[in-house]
């Protein structure tokens, strides 16, 4: 299994930007990579994903503000987050999915077989 390490989190004011990185220990070309977030006391929820074919998926609340991209040469996936809001505050996790055969693979926590430890994003009002 590939190992994933997130970075780039931090404290930012509302309206600000952060770029999260998800670095993989192995090649990411054939993997779907997703970003999830988990706020205190809440379940882990889908944020964005990119397939091995570079299809991109976003939850409605981040469309137009977040952009997911990948650099296969660096085995890294990025999540550019703009116009951040206090409700974006959470621990952000990246995860890898080897089999993207389900039409909704990117939404399901159970479809991912490798997870990073997370990076904290805090947006102050």
N, CA and C atoms as an extended XYZ file, in Angstrom:
375
Properties=species:S:1:pos:R:3:atomname:S:1:resname:S:1:resid:I:1 pbc="F F F"
N         0.827       -1.183        0.000 N   UNK     1
C         0.000        0.000        0.000 CA  UNK     1
C         0.875        1.252        0.000 C   UNK     1
N         0.408        2.261       -0.701 N   UNK     2
C         1.130        3.518       -0.720 CA  UNK     2
C         0.928        4.232        0.610 C   UNK     2
N         1.949        4.933        1.053 N   UNK     3
C         1.842        5.742        2.264 CA  UNK     3
C         1.665        7.199        1.865 C   UNK     3
N         0.819        7.894        2.599 N   UNK     4
C         0.458        9.261        2.253 CA  UNK     4
C         0.778       10.194        3.413 C   UNK     4
N         1.283       11.374        3.085 N   UNK     5
C         1.585       12.379        4.097 CA  UNK     5
C         1.013       13.717        3.642 C   UNK     5
N         0.140       14.276        4.469 N   UNK     6
C        -0.444       15.579        4.173 CA  UNK     6
C         0.410       16.695        4.786 C   UNK     6
N         0.371       17.846        4.158 N   UNK     7
C         1.029       19.034        4.700 CA  UNK     7
C         0.325       20.261        4.159 C   UNK     7
N         0.644       21.411        4.754 N   UNK     8
C         0.120       22.673        4.256 CA  UNK     8
C        -1.007       23.268        5.068 C   UNK     8
N        -1.450       22.557        6.088 N   UNK     9
C        -2.494       23.109        6.931 CA  UNK     9
C        -1.994       24.257        7.782 C   UNK     9
N        -2.923       24.908        8.451 N   UNK    10
C        -2.543       26.022        9.306 CA  UNK    10
C        -3.732       26.854        9.709 C   UNK    10
N        -3.434       28.016       10.270 N   UNK    11
C        -4.450       28.968       10.707 CA  UNK    11
C        -4.519       30.105        9.695 C   UNK    11
N        -5.712       30.403        9.233 N   UNK    12
C        -5.887       31.459        8.238 CA  UNK    12
C        -7.181       32.204        8.546 C   UNK    12
N        -7.235       33.453        8.176 N   UNK    13
C        -8.460       34.230        8.361 CA  UNK    13
C        -9.465       33.899        7.260 C   UNK    13
N       -10.721       34.130        7.563 N   UNK    14
C       -11.760       33.926        6.565 CA  UNK    14
C       -11.451       34.744        5.317 C   UNK    14
N       -11.654       34.119        4.171 N   UNK    15
C       -11.327       34.758        2.907 CA  UNK    15
C        -9.934       34.451        2.404 C   UNK    15
N        -9.115       33.848        3.251 N   UNK    16
C        -7.752       33.522        2.881 CA  UNK    16
C        -7.642       32.226        2.107 C   UNK    16
N        -6.398       31.837        1.853 N   UNK    17
C        -6.133       30.649        1.039 CA  UNK    17
C        -5.082       29.757        1.695 C   UNK    17
N        -5.164       28.497        1.406 N   UNK    18
C        -4.153       27.516        1.783 CA  UNK    18
C        -4.035       26.502        0.656 C   UNK    18
N        -2.861       25.922        0.516 N   UNK    19
C        -2.689       24.812       -0.418 CA  UNK    19
C        -2.207       23.599        0.355 C   UNK    19
N        -3.003       22.573        0.345 N   UNK    20
C        -2.629       21.319        0.976 CA  UNK    20
C        -1.923       20.425       -0.027 C   UNK    20
N        -0.969       19.667        0.475 N   UNK    21
C        -0.256       18.701       -0.357 CA  UNK    21
C        -0.429       17.306        0.221 C   UNK    21
N        -0.498       16.343       -0.653 N   UNK    22
C        -0.577       14.932       -0.269 CA  UNK    22
C         0.539       14.215       -1.020 C   UNK    22
N         1.593       13.888       -0.304 N   UNK    23
C         2.752       13.239       -0.917 CA  UNK    23
C         2.673       11.734       -0.703 C   UNK    23
N         2.865       10.990       -1.779 N   UNK    24
C         2.773        9.537       -1.719 CA  UNK    24
C         4.150        8.900       -1.776 C   UNK    24
N         4.257        7.753       -1.113 N   UNK    25
C         5.545        7.042       -1.089 CA  UNK    25
C         5.807        6.312       -2.392 C   UNK    25
N         4.758        6.091       -3.172 N   UNK    26
C         4.912        5.397       -4.437 CA  UNK    26
C         4.255        6.166       -5.556 C   UNK    26
N         4.175        5.519       -6.699 N   UNK    27
C         3.607        6.188       -7.867 CA  UNK    27
C         2.093        6.371       -7.714 C   UNK    27
N         1.640        7.530       -8.093 N   UNK    28
C         0.217        7.849       -7.932 CA  UNK    28
C        -0.543        7.819       -9.249 C   UNK    28
N         0.150        7.542      -10.335 N   UNK    29
C        -0.465        7.663      -11.661 CA  UNK    29
C        -1.738        6.837      -11.794 C   UNK    29
N        -1.764        5.650      -11.211 N   UNK    30
C        -2.912        4.751      -11.377 CA  UNK    30
C        -3.939        4.877      -10.256 C   UNK    30
N        -3.715        5.789       -9.350 N   UNK    31
C        -4.567        5.911       -8.165 CA  UNK    31
C        -5.558        7.053       -8.279 C   UNK    31
N        -6.722        6.828       -7.696 N   UNK    32
C        -7.612        7.931       -7.419 CA  UNK    32
C        -7.249        8.472       -6.043 C   UNK    32
N        -7.184        9.776       -5.914 N   UNK    33
C        -6.822       10.405       -4.644 CA  UNK    33
C        -7.972       11.296       -4.196 C   UNK    33
N        -8.366       11.122       -2.972 N   UNK    34
C        -9.447       11.928       -2.430 CA  UNK    34
C        -8.998       12.723       -1.214 C   UNK    34
N        -9.676       13.819       -0.996 N   UNK    35
C        -9.517       14.616        0.224 CA  UNK    35
C       -10.829       14.543        1.002 C   UNK    35
N       -10.700       14.275        2.282 N   UNK    36
C       -11.826       14.258        3.206 CA  UNK    36
C       -11.501       15.204        4.354 C   UNK    36
N       -12.525       15.595        5.075 N   UNK    37
C       -12.275       16.414        6.259 CA  UNK    37
C       -13.187       15.962        7.394 C   UNK    37
N       -12.683       16.210        8.580 N   UNK    38
C       -13.429       15.801        9.765 CA  UNK    38
C       -13.335       16.898       10.809 C   UNK    38
N       -14.479       17.462       11.147 N   UNK    39
C       -14.560       18.467       12.201 CA  UNK    39
C       -14.818       17.761       13.523 C   UNK    39
N       -14.496       18.411       14.643 N   UNK    40
C       -14.701       17.772       15.956 CA  UNK    40
C       -16.142       17.328       16.154 C   UNK    40
N       -16.309       16.085       16.555 N   UNK    41
C       -17.635       15.566       16.829 CA  UNK    41
C       -18.446       15.199       15.604 C   UNK    41
N       -17.837       15.298       14.421 N   UNK    42
C       -18.564       14.997       13.187 CA  UNK    42
C       -17.880       13.865       12.426 C   UNK    42
N       -18.607       13.287       11.505 N   UNK    43
C       -18.051       12.204       10.713 CA  UNK    43
C       -17.127       12.757        9.630 C   UNK    43
N       -16.281       11.887        9.114 N   UNK    44
C       -15.378       12.252        8.036 CA  UNK    44
C       -16.193       12.390        6.741 C   UNK    44
N       -15.976       13.503        6.046 N   UNK    45
C       -16.790       13.788        4.868 CA  UNK    45
C       -15.934       14.074        3.650 C   UNK    45
N       -16.449       13.699        2.517 N   UNK    46
C       -15.776       13.913        1.246 CA  UNK    46
C       -15.659       15.406        0.925 C   UNK    46
N       -14.507       15.794        0.387 N   UNK    47
C       -14.285       17.174       -0.045 CA  UNK    47
C       -14.043       17.233       -1.554 C   UNK    47
N       -13.053       16.479       -2.012 N   UNK    48
C       -12.681       16.518       -3.429 CA  UNK    48
C       -11.913       15.254       -3.773 C   UNK    48
N       -11.902       14.934       -5.051 N   UNK    49
C       -11.140       13.770       -5.504 CA  UNK    49
C       -10.734       13.960       -6.949 C   UNK    49
N        -9.675       13.242       -7.306 N   UNK    50
C        -9.205       13.238       -8.687 CA  UNK    50
C        -8.921       11.795       -9.066 C   UNK    50
N        -9.429       11.392      -10.214 N   UNK    51
C        -9.241       10.008      -10.654 CA  UNK    51
C        -7.908        9.843      -11.379 C   UNK    51
N        -7.559        8.615      -11.672 N   UNK    52
C        -6.339        8.349      -12.432 CA  UNK    52
C        -6.424        8.949      -13.830 C   UNK    52
N        -7.645        9.162      -14.300 N   UNK    53
C        -7.845        9.788      -15.599 CA  UNK    53
C        -8.051       11.288      -15.526 C   UNK    53
N        -7.770       11.858      -14.338 N   UNK    54
C        -7.857       13.301      -14.111 CA  UNK    54
C        -9.272       13.850      -14.132 C   UNK    54
N       -10.261       13.006      -13.860 N   UNK    55
C       -11.600       13.527      -13.607 CA  UNK    55
C       -11.616       14.096      -12.188 C   UNK    55
N       -12.272       15.201      -12.032 N   UNK    56
C       -12.288       15.886      -10.735 CA  UNK    56
C       -13.707       15.916      -10.166 C   UNK    56
N       -13.788       15.758       -8.862 N   UNK    57
C       -15.071       15.722       -8.181 CA  UNK    57
C       -14.976       16.599       -6.939 C   UNK    57
N       -16.075       17.305       -6.641 N   UNK    58
C       -16.100       18.197       -5.485 CA  UNK    58
C       -17.434       18.086       -4.773 C   UNK    58
N       -17.390       18.245       -3.466 N   UNK    59
C       -18.649       18.404       -2.756 CA  UNK    59
C       -19.177       19.805       -3.045 C   UNK    59
N       -20.484       19.958       -2.989 N   UNK    60
C       -21.094       21.216       -3.415 CA  UNK    60
C       -20.564       22.435       -2.664 C   UNK    60
N       -20.294       22.271       -1.381 N   UNK    61
C       -19.923       23.431       -0.564 CA  UNK    61
C       -18.557       24.015       -0.913 C   UNK    61
N       -17.754       23.302       -1.682 N   UNK    62
C       -16.415       23.819       -2.024 CA  UNK    62
C       -16.262       24.115       -3.511 C   UNK    62
N       -17.272       23.812       -4.290 N   UNK    63
C       -17.181       24.078       -5.730 CA  UNK    63
C       -16.968       25.562       -5.973 C   UNK    63
N       -16.027       25.858       -6.855 N   UNK    64
C       -15.692       27.239       -7.158 CA  UNK    64
C       -14.685       27.848       -6.209 C   UNK    64
N       -14.403       27.184       -5.101 N   UNK    65
C       -13.419       27.691       -4.131 CA  UNK    65
C       -12.203       26.791       -4.031 C   UNK    65
N       -12.387       25.488       -4.140 N   UNK    66
C       -11.286       24.525       -4.005 CA  UNK    66
C       -10.964       23.935       -5.377 C   UNK    66
N        -9.692       23.632       -5.580 N   UNK    67
C        -9.257       22.979       -6.804 CA  UNK    67
C        -8.294       21.857       -6.464 C   UNK    67
N        -8.585       20.693       -6.982 N   UNK    68
C        -7.692       19.546       -6.780 CA  UNK    68
C        -6.867       19.347       -8.044 C   UNK    68
N        -5.594       19.008       -7.856 N   UNK    69
C        -4.717       18.765       -8.997 CA  UNK    69
C        -3.677       17.731       -8.597 C   UNK    69
N        -2.981       17.218       -9.592 N   UNK    70
C        -1.980       16.197       -9.292 CA  UNK    70
C        -0.729       16.430      -10.133 C   UNK    70
N         0.400       16.064       -9.560 N   UNK    71
C         1.676       16.095      -10.264 CA  UNK    71
C         2.247       14.690      -10.140 C   UNK    71
N         2.033       13.881      -11.156 N   UNK    72
C         2.457       12.486      -11.070 CA  UNK    72
C         3.980       12.356      -11.023 C   UNK    72
N         4.688       13.300      -11.582 N   UNK    73
C         6.151       13.249      -11.535 CA  UNK    73
C         6.657       13.376      -10.100 C   UNK    73
N         5.883       14.091       -9.278 N   UNK    74
C         6.256       14.278       -7.872 CA  UNK    74
C         5.452       13.374       -6.945 C   UNK    74
N         4.567       12.546       -7.513 N   UNK    75
C         3.712       11.673       -6.696 CA  UNK    75
C         2.965       12.483       -5.634 C   UNK    75
N         2.442       13.613       -6.030 N   UNK    76
C         1.801       14.534       -5.097 CA  UNK    76
C         0.485       15.028       -5.672 C   UNK    76
N        -0.485       15.128       -4.795 N   UNK    77
C        -1.789       15.709       -5.132 CA  UNK    77
C        -1.980       16.932       -4.261 C   UNK    77
N        -2.536       17.976       -4.856 N   UNK    78
C        -2.714       19.247       -4.163 CA  UNK    78
C        -4.197       19.573       -4.019 C   UNK    78
N        -4.498       20.319       -2.980 N   UNK    79
C        -5.835       20.878       -2.809 CA  UNK    79
C        -5.665       22.370       -2.545 C   UNK    79
N        -5.927       23.169       -3.561 N   UNK    80
C        -5.879       24.615       -3.415 CA  UNK    80
C        -7.210       25.080       -2.860 C   UNK    80
N        -7.164       25.756       -1.734 N   UNK    81
C        -8.379       26.204       -1.050 CA  UNK    81
C        -8.390       27.719       -0.985 C   UNK    81
N        -9.326       28.321       -1.664 N   UNK    82
C        -9.475       29.769       -1.679 CA  UNK    82
C       -10.780       30.175       -1.004 C   UNK    82
N       -10.875       31.447       -0.666 N   UNK    83
C       -12.095       31.986       -0.056 CA  UNK    83
C       -12.542       31.121        1.115 C   UNK    83
N       -11.610       30.816        1.968 N   UNK    84
C       -11.908       29.917        3.080 CA  UNK    84
C       -12.909       30.531        4.047 C   UNK    84
N       -13.715       29.644        4.615 N   UNK    85
C       -14.758       30.038        5.545 CA  UNK    85
C       -14.536       29.328        6.880 C   UNK    85
N       -15.052       29.882        7.970 N   UNK    86
C       -14.905       29.195        9.264 CA  UNK    86
C       -15.427       27.757        9.230 C   UNK    86
N       -16.448       27.500        8.456 N   UNK    87
C       -16.995       26.138        8.388 CA  UNK    87
C       -16.094       25.166        7.636 C   UNK    87
N       -15.017       25.655        7.055 N   UNK    88
C       -14.020       24.763        6.444 CA  UNK    88
C       -13.040       24.216        7.475 C   UNK    88
N       -13.130       24.703        8.693 N   UNK    89
C       -12.240       24.247        9.754 CA  UNK    89
C       -12.425       22.762       10.008 C   UNK    89
N       -11.329       22.009        9.949 N   UNK    90
C       -11.375       20.560       10.128 CA  UNK    90
C        -9.967       20.000       10.003 C   UNK    90
N        -9.843       18.734       10.325 N   UNK    91
C        -8.646       17.997        9.950 CA  UNK    91
C        -8.890       17.444        8.545 C   UNK    91
N        -7.942       17.698        7.658 N   UNK    92
C        -8.052       17.260        6.275 CA  UNK    92
C        -7.166       16.040        6.046 C   UNK    92
N        -7.766       15.015        5.456 N   UNK    93
C        -7.069       13.769        5.176 CA  UNK    93
C        -7.051       13.512        3.677 C   UNK    93
N        -5.944       12.986        3.184 N   UNK    94
C        -5.960       12.477        1.823 CA  UNK    94
C        -5.950       10.952        1.874 C   UNK    94
N        -6.453       10.356        0.819 N   UNK    95
C        -6.593        8.905        0.767 CA  UNK    95
C        -6.436        8.436       -0.672 C   UNK    95
N        -6.023        7.190       -0.821 N   UNK    96
C        -5.780        6.620       -2.144 CA  UNK    96
C        -6.732        5.467       -2.422 C   UNK    96
N        -7.222        5.455       -3.642 N   UNK    97
C        -8.139        4.402       -4.091 CA  UNK    97
C        -7.539        3.734       -5.325 C   UNK    97
N        -7.292        2.421       -5.229 N   UNK    98
C        -6.698        1.709       -6.354 CA  UNK    98
C        -7.713        1.289       -7.396 C   UNK    98
N        -8.952        1.033       -6.993 N   UNK    99
C        -9.975        0.525       -7.907 CA  UNK    99
C       -11.106        1.532       -8.006 C   UNK    99
N       -11.175        2.225       -9.103 N   UNK   100
C       -12.180        3.278       -9.271 CA  UNK   100
C       -13.324        2.820      -10.170 C   UNK   100
N       -13.735        1.560      -10.014 N   UNK   101
C       -14.733        1.028      -10.927 CA  UNK   101
C       -16.154        1.468      -10.572 C   UNK   101
N       -16.401        1.755       -9.288 N   UNK   102
C       -17.741        2.239       -8.930 CA  UNK   102
C       -17.921        3.654       -9.466 C   UNK   102
N       -19.127        3.970       -9.849 N   UNK   103
C       -19.372        5.308      -10.375 CA  UNK   103
C       -19.210        6.380       -9.309 C   UNK   103
N       -19.440        6.015       -8.048 N   UNK   104
C       -19.336        6.985       -6.959 CA  UNK   104
C       -18.194        6.644       -6.014 C   UNK   104
N       -17.137        6.029       -6.553 N   UNK   105
C       -16.024        5.571       -5.713 CA  UNK   105
C       -15.470        6.688       -4.841 C   UNK   105
N       -15.441        7.873       -5.364 N   UNK   106
C       -14.755        8.982       -4.692 CA  UNK   106
C       -15.475        9.414       -3.418 C   UNK   106
N       -16.746        9.114       -3.310 N   UNK   107
C       -17.527        9.541       -2.152 CA  UNK   107
C       -17.382        8.615       -0.949 C   UNK   107
N       -16.972        7.394       -1.178 N   UNK   108
C       -17.081        6.354       -0.158 CA  UNK   108
C       -15.772        6.133        0.566 C   UNK   108
N       -15.790        6.360        1.880 N   UNK   109
C       -14.604        6.135        2.701 CA  UNK   109
C       -14.089        4.713        2.525 C   UNK   109
N       -14.988        3.773        2.361 N   UNK   110
C       -14.619        2.357        2.281 CA  UNK   110
C       -13.909        1.997        0.978 C   UNK   110
N       -13.943        2.876       -0.019 N   UNK   111
C       -13.271        2.600       -1.290 CA  UNK   111
C       -11.789        2.950       -1.257 C   UNK   111
N       -11.361        3.605       -0.228 N   UNK   112
C        -9.964        4.031       -0.107 CA  UNK   112
C        -9.204        3.062        0.795 C   UNK   112
N        -8.022        2.646        0.377 N   UNK   113
C        -7.286        1.660        1.160 CA  UNK   113
C        -6.025        2.208        1.809 C   UNK   113
N        -5.721        3.473        1.580 N   UNK   114
C        -4.589        4.093        2.260 CA  UNK   114
C        -4.990        5.501        2.677 C   UNK   114
N        -4.610        5.859        3.890 N   UNK   115
C        -4.966        7.169        4.435 CA  UNK   115
C        -3.750        7.823        5.061 C   UNK   115
N        -3.684        9.139        4.949 N   UNK   116
C        -2.686        9.884        5.685 CA  UNK   116
C        -3.166       10.167        7.096 C   UNK   116
N        -2.324       10.816        7.868 N   UNK   117
C        -2.641       11.119        9.267 CA  UNK   117
C        -3.392       12.428        9.437 C   UNK   117
N        -3.459       13.225        8.393 N   UNK   118
C        -4.242       14.448        8.436 CA  UNK   118
C        -3.427       15.687        8.725 C   UNK   118
N        -3.994       16.821        8.327 N   UNK   119
C        -3.405       18.129        8.615 CA  UNK   119
C        -4.527       19.064        9.034 C   UNK   119
N        -4.289       19.835       10.067 N   UNK   120
C        -5.325       20.700       10.644 CA  UNK   120
C        -5.440       21.995        9.839 C   UNK   120
N        -6.664       22.341        9.502 N   UNK   121
C        -6.972       23.628        8.886 CA  UNK   121
C        -7.941       24.356        9.800 C   UNK   121
N        -7.553       25.567       10.204 N   UNK   122
C        -8.395       26.373       11.069 CA  UNK   122
C        -8.618       27.731       10.406 C   UNK   122
N        -9.888       28.075       10.218 N   UNK   123
C       -10.247       29.336        9.587 CA  UNK   123
C       -10.936       30.204       10.627 C   UNK   123
N       -10.340       31.339       10.922 N   UNK   124
C       -10.910       32.234       11.927 CA  UNK   124
C       -11.823       33.263       11.263 C   UNK   124
N       -12.827       33.668       12.011 N   UNK   125
C       -13.790       34.638       11.454 CA  UNK   125
C       -13.371       36.064       11.723 C   UNK   125
